[in-house]
Short mmCIF file of C-alpha atoms in Angstrom, two decimals:
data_model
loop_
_atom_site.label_atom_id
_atom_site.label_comp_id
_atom_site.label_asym_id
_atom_site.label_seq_id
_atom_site.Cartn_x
_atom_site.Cartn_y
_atom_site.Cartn_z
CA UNK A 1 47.64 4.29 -54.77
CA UNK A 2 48.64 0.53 -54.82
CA UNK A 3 50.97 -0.47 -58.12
CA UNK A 4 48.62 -3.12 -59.90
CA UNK A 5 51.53 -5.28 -60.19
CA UNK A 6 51.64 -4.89 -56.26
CA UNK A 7 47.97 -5.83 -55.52
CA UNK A 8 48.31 -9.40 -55.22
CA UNK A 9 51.04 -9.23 -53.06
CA UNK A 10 49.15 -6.72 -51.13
CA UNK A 11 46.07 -8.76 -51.09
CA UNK A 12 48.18 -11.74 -49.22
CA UNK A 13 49.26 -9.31 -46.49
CA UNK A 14 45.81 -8.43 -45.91
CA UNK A 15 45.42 -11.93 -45.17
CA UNK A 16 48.08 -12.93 -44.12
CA UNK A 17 48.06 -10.34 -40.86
CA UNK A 18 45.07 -11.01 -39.27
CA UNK A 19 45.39 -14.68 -40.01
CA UNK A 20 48.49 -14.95 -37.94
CA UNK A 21 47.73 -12.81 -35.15
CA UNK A 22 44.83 -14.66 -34.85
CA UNK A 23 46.75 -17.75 -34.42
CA UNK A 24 49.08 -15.97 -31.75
CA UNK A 25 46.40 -15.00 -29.56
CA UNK A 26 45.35 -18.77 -29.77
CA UNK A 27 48.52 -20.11 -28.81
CA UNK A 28 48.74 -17.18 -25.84
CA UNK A 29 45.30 -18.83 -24.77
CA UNK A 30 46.97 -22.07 -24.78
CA UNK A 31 49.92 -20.59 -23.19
CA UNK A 32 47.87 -19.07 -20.28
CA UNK A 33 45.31 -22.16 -19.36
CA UNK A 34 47.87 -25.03 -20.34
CA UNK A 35 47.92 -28.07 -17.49
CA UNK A 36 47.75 -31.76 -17.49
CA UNK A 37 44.00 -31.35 -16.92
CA UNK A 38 43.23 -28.65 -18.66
CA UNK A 39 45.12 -29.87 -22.13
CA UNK A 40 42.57 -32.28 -23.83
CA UNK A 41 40.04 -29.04 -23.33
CA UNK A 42 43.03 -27.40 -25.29
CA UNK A 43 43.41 -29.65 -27.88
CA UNK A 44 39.97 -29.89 -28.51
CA UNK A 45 39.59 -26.05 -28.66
CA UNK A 46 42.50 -25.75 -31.10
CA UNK A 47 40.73 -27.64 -34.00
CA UNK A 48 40.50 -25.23 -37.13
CA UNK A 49 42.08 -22.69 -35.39
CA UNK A 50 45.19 -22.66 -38.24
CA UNK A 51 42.74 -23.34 -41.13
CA UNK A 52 42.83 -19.31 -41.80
CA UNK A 53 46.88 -19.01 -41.31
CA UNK A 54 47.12 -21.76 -43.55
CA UNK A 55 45.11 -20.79 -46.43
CA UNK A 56 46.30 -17.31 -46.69
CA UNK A 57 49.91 -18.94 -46.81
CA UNK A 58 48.89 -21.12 -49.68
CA UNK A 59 47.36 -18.25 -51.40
CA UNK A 60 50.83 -16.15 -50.41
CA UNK A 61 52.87 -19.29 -51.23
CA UNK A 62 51.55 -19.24 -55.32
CA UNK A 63 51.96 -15.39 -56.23
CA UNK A 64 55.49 -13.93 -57.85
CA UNK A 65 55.75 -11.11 -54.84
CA UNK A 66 57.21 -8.46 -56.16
CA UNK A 67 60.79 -7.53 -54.86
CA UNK A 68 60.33 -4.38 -53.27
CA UNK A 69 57.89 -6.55 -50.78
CA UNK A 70 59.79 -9.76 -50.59
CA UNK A 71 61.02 -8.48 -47.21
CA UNK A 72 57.35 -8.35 -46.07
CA UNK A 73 56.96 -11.64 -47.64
CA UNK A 74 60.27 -12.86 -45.27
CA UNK A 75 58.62 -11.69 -42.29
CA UNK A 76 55.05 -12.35 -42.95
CA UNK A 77 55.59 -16.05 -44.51
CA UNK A 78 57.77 -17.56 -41.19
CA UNK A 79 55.58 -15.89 -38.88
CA UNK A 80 52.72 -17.97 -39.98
CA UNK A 81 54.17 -20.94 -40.55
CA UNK A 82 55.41 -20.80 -36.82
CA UNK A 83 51.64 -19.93 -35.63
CA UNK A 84 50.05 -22.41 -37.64
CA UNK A 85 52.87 -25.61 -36.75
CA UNK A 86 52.43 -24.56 -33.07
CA UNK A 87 49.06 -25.11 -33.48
CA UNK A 88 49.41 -27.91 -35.03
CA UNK A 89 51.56 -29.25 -32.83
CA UNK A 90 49.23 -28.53 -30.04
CA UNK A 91 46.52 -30.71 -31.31
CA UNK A 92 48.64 -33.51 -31.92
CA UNK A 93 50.47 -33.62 -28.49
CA UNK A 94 47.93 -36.07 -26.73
CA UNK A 95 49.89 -38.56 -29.21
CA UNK A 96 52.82 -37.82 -27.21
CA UNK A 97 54.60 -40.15 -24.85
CA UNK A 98 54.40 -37.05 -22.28
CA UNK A 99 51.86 -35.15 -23.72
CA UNK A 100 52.24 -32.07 -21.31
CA UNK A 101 56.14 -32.37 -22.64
CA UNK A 102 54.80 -32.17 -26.06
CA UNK A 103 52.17 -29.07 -25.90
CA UNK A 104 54.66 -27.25 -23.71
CA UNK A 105 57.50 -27.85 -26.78
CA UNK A 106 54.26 -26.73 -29.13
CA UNK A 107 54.07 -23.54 -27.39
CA UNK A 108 57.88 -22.36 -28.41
CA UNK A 109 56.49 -21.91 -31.77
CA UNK A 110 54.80 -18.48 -30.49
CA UNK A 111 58.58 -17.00 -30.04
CA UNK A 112 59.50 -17.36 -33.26
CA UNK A 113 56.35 -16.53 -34.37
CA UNK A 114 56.51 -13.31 -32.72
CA UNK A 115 60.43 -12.70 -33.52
CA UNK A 116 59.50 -13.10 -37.59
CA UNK A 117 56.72 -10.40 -37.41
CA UNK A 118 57.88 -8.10 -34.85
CA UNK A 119 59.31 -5.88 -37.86
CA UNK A 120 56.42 -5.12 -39.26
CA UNK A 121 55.08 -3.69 -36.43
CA UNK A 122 56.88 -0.37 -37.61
CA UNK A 123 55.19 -0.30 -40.82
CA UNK A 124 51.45 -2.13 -40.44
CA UNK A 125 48.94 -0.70 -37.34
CA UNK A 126 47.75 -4.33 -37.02
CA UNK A 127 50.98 -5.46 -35.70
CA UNK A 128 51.76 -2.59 -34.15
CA UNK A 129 48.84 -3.01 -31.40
CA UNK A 130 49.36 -6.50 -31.08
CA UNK A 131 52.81 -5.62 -29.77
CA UNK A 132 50.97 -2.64 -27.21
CA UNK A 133 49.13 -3.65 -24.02
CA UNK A 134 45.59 -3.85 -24.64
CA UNK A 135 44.29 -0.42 -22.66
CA UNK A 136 47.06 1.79 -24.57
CA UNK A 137 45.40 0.57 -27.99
CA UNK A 138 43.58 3.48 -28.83
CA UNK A 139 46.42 5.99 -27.26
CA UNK A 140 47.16 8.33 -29.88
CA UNK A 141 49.78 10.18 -28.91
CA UNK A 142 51.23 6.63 -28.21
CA UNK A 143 50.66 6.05 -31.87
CA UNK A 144 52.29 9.06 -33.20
CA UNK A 145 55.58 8.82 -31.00
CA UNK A 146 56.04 5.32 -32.76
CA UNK A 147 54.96 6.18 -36.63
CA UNK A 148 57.47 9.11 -35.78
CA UNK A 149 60.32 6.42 -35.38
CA UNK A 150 63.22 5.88 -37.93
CA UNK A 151 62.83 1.79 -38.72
CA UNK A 152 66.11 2.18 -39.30
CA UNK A 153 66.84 3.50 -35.81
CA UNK A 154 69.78 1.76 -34.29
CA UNK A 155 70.36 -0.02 -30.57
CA UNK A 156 66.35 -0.28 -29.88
CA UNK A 157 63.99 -2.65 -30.57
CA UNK A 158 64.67 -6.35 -30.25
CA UNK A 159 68.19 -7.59 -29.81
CA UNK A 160 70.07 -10.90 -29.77
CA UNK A 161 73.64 -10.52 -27.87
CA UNK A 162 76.33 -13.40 -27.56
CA UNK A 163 74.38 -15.21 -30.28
CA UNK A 164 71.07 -16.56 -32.06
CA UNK A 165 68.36 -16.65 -29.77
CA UNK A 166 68.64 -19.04 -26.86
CA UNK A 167 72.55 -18.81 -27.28
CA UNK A 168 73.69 -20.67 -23.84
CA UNK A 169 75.03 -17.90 -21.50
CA UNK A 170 73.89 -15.50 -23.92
CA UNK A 171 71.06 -12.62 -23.92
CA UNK A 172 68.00 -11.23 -25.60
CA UNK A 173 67.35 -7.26 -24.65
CA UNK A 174 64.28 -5.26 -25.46
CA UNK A 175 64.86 -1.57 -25.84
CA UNK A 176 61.64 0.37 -26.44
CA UNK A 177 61.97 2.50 -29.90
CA UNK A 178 60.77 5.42 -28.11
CA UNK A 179 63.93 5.29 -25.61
CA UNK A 180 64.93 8.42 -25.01
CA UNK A 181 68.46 8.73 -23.70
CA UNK A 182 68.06 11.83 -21.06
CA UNK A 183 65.28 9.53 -19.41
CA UNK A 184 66.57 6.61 -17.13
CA UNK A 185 64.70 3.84 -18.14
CA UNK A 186 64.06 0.95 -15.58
CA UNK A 187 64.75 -2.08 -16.32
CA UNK A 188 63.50 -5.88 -15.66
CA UNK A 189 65.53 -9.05 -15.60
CA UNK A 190 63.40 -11.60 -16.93
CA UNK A 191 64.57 -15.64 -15.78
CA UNK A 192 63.26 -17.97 -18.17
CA UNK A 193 61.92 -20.86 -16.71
CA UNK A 194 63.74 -24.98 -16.74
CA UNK A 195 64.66 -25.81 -20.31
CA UNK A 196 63.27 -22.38 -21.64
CA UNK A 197 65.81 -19.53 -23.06
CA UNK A 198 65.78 -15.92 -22.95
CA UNK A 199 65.13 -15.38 -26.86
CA UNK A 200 61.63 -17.41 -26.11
CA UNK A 201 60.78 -15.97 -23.03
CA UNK A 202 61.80 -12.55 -24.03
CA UNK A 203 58.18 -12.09 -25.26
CA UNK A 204 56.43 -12.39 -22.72
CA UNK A 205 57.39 -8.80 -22.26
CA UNK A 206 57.50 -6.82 -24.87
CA UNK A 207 54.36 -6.04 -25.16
CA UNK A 208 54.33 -4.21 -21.57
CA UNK A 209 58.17 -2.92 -22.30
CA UNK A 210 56.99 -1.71 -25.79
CA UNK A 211 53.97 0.52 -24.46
CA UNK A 212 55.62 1.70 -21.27
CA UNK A 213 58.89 2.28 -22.29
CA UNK A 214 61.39 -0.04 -19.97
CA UNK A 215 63.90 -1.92 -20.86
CA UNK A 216 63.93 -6.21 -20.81
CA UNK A 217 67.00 -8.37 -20.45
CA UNK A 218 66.26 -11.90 -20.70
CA UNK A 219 69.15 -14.35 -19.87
CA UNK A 220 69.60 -17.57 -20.80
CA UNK A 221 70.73 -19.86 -18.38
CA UNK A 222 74.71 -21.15 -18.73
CA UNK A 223 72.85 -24.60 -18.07
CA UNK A 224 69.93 -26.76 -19.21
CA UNK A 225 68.92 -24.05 -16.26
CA UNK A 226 69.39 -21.83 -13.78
CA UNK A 227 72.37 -22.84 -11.34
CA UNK A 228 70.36 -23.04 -8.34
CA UNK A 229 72.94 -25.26 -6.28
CA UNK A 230 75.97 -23.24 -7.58
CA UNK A 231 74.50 -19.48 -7.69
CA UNK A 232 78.14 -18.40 -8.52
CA UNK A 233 77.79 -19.97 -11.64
CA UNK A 234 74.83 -18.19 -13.29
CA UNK A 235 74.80 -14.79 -11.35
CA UNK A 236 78.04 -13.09 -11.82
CA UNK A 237 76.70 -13.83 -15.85
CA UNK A 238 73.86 -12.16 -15.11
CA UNK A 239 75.43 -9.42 -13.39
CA UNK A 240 77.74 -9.31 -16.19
CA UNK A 241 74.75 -8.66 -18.55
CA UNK A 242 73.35 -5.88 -16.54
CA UNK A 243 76.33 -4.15 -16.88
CA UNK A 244 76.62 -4.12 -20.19
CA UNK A 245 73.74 -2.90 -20.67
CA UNK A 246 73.67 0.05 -18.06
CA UNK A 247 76.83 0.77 -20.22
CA UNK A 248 75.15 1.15 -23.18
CA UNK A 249 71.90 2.81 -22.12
CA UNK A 250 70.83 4.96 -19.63
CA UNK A 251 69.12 3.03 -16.54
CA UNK A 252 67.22 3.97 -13.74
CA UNK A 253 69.13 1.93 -10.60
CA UNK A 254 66.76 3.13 -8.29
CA UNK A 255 63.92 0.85 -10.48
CA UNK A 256 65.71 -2.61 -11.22
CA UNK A 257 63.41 -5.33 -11.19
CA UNK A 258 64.41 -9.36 -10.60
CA UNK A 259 61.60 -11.65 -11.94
CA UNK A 260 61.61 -14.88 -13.40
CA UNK A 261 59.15 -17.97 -14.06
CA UNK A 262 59.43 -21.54 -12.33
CA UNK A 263 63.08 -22.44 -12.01
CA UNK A 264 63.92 -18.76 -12.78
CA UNK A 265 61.58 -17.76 -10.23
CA UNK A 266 63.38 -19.67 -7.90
CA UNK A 267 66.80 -18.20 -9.06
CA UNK A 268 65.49 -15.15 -7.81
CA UNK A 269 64.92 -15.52 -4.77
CA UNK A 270 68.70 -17.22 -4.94
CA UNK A 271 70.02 -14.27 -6.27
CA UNK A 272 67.80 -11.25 -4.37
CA UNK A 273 67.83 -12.38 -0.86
CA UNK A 274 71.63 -12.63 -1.13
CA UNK A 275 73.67 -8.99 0.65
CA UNK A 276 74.97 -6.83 -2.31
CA UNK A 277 72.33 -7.82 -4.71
CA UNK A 278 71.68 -4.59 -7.20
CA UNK A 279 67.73 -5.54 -7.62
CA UNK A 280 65.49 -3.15 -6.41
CA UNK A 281 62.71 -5.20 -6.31
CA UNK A 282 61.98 -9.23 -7.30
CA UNK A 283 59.13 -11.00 -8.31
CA UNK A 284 58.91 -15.11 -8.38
CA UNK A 285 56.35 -16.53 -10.29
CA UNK A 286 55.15 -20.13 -10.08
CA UNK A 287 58.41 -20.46 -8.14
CA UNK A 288 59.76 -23.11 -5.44
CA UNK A 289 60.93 -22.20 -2.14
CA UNK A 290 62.60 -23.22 1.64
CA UNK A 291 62.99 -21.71 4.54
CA UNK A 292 66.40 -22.35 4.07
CA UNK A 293 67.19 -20.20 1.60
CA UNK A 294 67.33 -17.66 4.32
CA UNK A 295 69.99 -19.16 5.95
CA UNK A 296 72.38 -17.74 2.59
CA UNK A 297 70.03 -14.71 3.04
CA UNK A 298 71.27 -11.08 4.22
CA UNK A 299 69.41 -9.62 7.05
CA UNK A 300 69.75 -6.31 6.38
CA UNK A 301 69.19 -6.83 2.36
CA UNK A 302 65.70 -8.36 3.65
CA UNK A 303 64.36 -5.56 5.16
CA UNK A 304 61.97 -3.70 3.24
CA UNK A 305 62.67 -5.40 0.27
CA UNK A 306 59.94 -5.12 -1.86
CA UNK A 307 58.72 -8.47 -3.18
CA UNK A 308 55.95 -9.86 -5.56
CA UNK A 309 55.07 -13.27 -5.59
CA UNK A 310 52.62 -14.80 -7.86
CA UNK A 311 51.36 -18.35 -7.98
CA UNK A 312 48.41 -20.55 -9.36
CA UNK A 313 46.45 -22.32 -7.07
CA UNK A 314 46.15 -25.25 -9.41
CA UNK A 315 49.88 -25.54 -10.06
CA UNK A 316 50.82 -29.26 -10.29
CA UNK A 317 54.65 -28.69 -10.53
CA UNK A 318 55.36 -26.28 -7.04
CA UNK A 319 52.12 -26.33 -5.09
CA UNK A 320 50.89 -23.15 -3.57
CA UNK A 321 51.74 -24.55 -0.12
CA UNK A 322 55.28 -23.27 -1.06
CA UNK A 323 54.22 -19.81 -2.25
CA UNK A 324 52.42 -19.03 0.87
CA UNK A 325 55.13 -20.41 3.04
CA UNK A 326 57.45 -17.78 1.24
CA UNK A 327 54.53 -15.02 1.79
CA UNK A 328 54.84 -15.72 5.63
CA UNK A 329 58.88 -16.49 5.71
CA UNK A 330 59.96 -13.34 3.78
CA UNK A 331 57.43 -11.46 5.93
CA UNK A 332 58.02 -12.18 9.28
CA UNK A 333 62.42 -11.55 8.02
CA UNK A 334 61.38 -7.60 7.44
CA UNK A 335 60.66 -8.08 3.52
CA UNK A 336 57.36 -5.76 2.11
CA UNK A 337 55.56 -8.89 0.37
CA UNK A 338 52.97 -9.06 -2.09
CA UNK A 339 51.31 -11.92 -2.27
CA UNK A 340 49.33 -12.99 -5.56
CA UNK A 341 47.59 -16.54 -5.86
CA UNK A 342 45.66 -16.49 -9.02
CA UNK A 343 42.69 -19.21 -8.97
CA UNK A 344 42.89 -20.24 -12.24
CA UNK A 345 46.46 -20.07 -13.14
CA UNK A 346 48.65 -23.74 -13.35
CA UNK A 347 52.45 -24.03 -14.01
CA UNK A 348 52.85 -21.42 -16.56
CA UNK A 349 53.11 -17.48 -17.24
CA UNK A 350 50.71 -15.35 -16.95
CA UNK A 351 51.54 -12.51 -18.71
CA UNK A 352 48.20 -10.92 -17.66
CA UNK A 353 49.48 -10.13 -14.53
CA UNK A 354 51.98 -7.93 -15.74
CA UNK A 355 50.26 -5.08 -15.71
CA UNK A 356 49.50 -5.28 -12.02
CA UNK A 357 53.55 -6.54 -11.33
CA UNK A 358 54.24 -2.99 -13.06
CA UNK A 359 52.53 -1.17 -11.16
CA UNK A 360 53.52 -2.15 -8.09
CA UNK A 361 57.19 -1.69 -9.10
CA UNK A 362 57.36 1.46 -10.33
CA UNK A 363 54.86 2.76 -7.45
#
């Protein structure tokens, strides 16, 4: 039974919850559909979309929480600012000087969004299936491996290494609180795309990570990005990283995946075509790409290499023209290439083809 002194408190995390995952899944909308054409649609369906995050954070913002939930309040209060100012920021970025600049800069809000409530997803349901794919939702015995979990359980979960999140030549790792160390997890090296960092982009996995139980390592870039002219700048980091973390967990090297968005799609393909690469398998998305890339390629690393390529037909930034031309390059070199062009997808992630990129690595 809920303390009366507790009930208000309690009262602004029932509204508080909902209200921000609400605005989450708004900004992931955004996230998904987001082009130069697309954005004053965006905009326009963004209006009152924070007017529920915002009043339950005036409501939370007058009460005296009590201080056995003033951690709650920590994670519950920043999480919804974040939501709501990305949404914000969203509807005012036609004002911009580069608008598409300024709704792309709105969407970072989402990561530290997600980063402020991703706690509570050990202690409130609610948050817990926002953090699980969709179709494992109603998976019970999913459910009861993860209220079985000590919160307090150490060298899982979400974790920040060389520095905050985004840390230049730093990392962010995602180990699933179900790990299990006599079970080789695999593993997926996540690029962040030009500008982006790992901490952000990080997300954009967990979800998958969290309800299948692999591990995600998402660099950040020594750069402003990845070194795609200098590859011996970036990749013994990365390599570096991986190593540290096979170290310190148990990894499945027969299932190590390469994948990245944009310029980090394109740093894989720098990076796995090359002889002595540890990747099992990579997967550009929204990536650019040259025929010449195979002349720094290794013949016998390309055959059979399994490959996934995924790009939007209505990308402005690397037309599909380059995708395709990567299809037909990789294949005719010995490579085993999927080839994904999604009909509605622009320059940006869509993390609802995860699913499908899993499946086809760990088949």
């Amino acid at each position: 039974m809920t303390d009366a002194a507790d009930e208000p408190a309690v009262g602004a995390v029932s509204q508080l919850v909902p209200a921000t995952l609400k605005a989450m899944h708004a900004l992931e909308f955004a996230g998904r559909h987001i082009s130069p054409v697309t954005l004053p649609q965006i905009i326009e369906a963004m209006a009152g979309r924070d007017d529920e995050v915002e009043a339950a954070l005036a409501l939370s913002r007058t009460l005296d929480w009590p201080e056995r939930l003033k951690p709650v309040r920590a994670c519950l209060e920043p999480a919804a600012e974040a939501a709501a100012r990305g949404i914000a920021a969203l509807r005012s970025a036609g004002e911009a000087p580069q608008p598409i600049v300024g709704a792309y800069r709105a969407l970072r809000n989402y990561a530290e969004a997600a980063q402020a409530i991703y706690p509570m997803a050990a202690f409130l349901k609610p948050v817990s299936q926002f953090f699980l794919e969709q179709s494992a939702r109603g998976d019970a015995d999913l459910a009861a491996r993860l209220a079985a979990i000590d919160p307090a359980r150490e060298k899982v979960g979400v974790i920040h290494a060389g520095g905050p999140p985004g840390t230049r030549g730093a990392f962010s790792l995602y180990v699933p609180e179900t790990y299990d160390e006599g079970r080789a997890c695999p593993l997926v090296v996540a690029l962040h795309g030009g500008s982006g960092n790992g901490g952000a982009f990080l997300w954009s996995w967990v979800r998958e990570a969290r309800t299948r139980g692999f591990v995600v390592l998402a660099p950040t870039a020594i750069g402003t990005t990845w070194s795609l002219m200098d590859p011996d700048t970036d990749g013994p980091s990365i390599d570096a990283m991986v190593e540290h973390v096979a170290g310190q967990w148990n990894i499945d090297a027969s299932h190590q995946l390469l994948t990245g968005m944009s310029d980090g799609g394109t740093f894989s393909y720098v990076l796995g075509l090359r002889g002595g690469c540890r990747f099992t398998h990579i997967a550009p998305v929204a990536a650019a790409f040259h025929p010449m890339m195979l002349t720094f390629a290794d013949e016998a690393r390309l055959r059979d290499l399994p490959v996934y390529i995924v790009h939007g037909v209505k990308d402005w930034m690397f037309p599909p023209q380059l995708a395709r031309q990567a299809e037909q390059t990789l294949s005719q070199a010995g490579a085993k290439v999927t080839y994904r062009e999604i009909a509605d997808l622009s320059h940006t992630y869509p993390r609802d083809e995860n699913a499908a990129m899993l499946d086809w690595f760990m088949s």
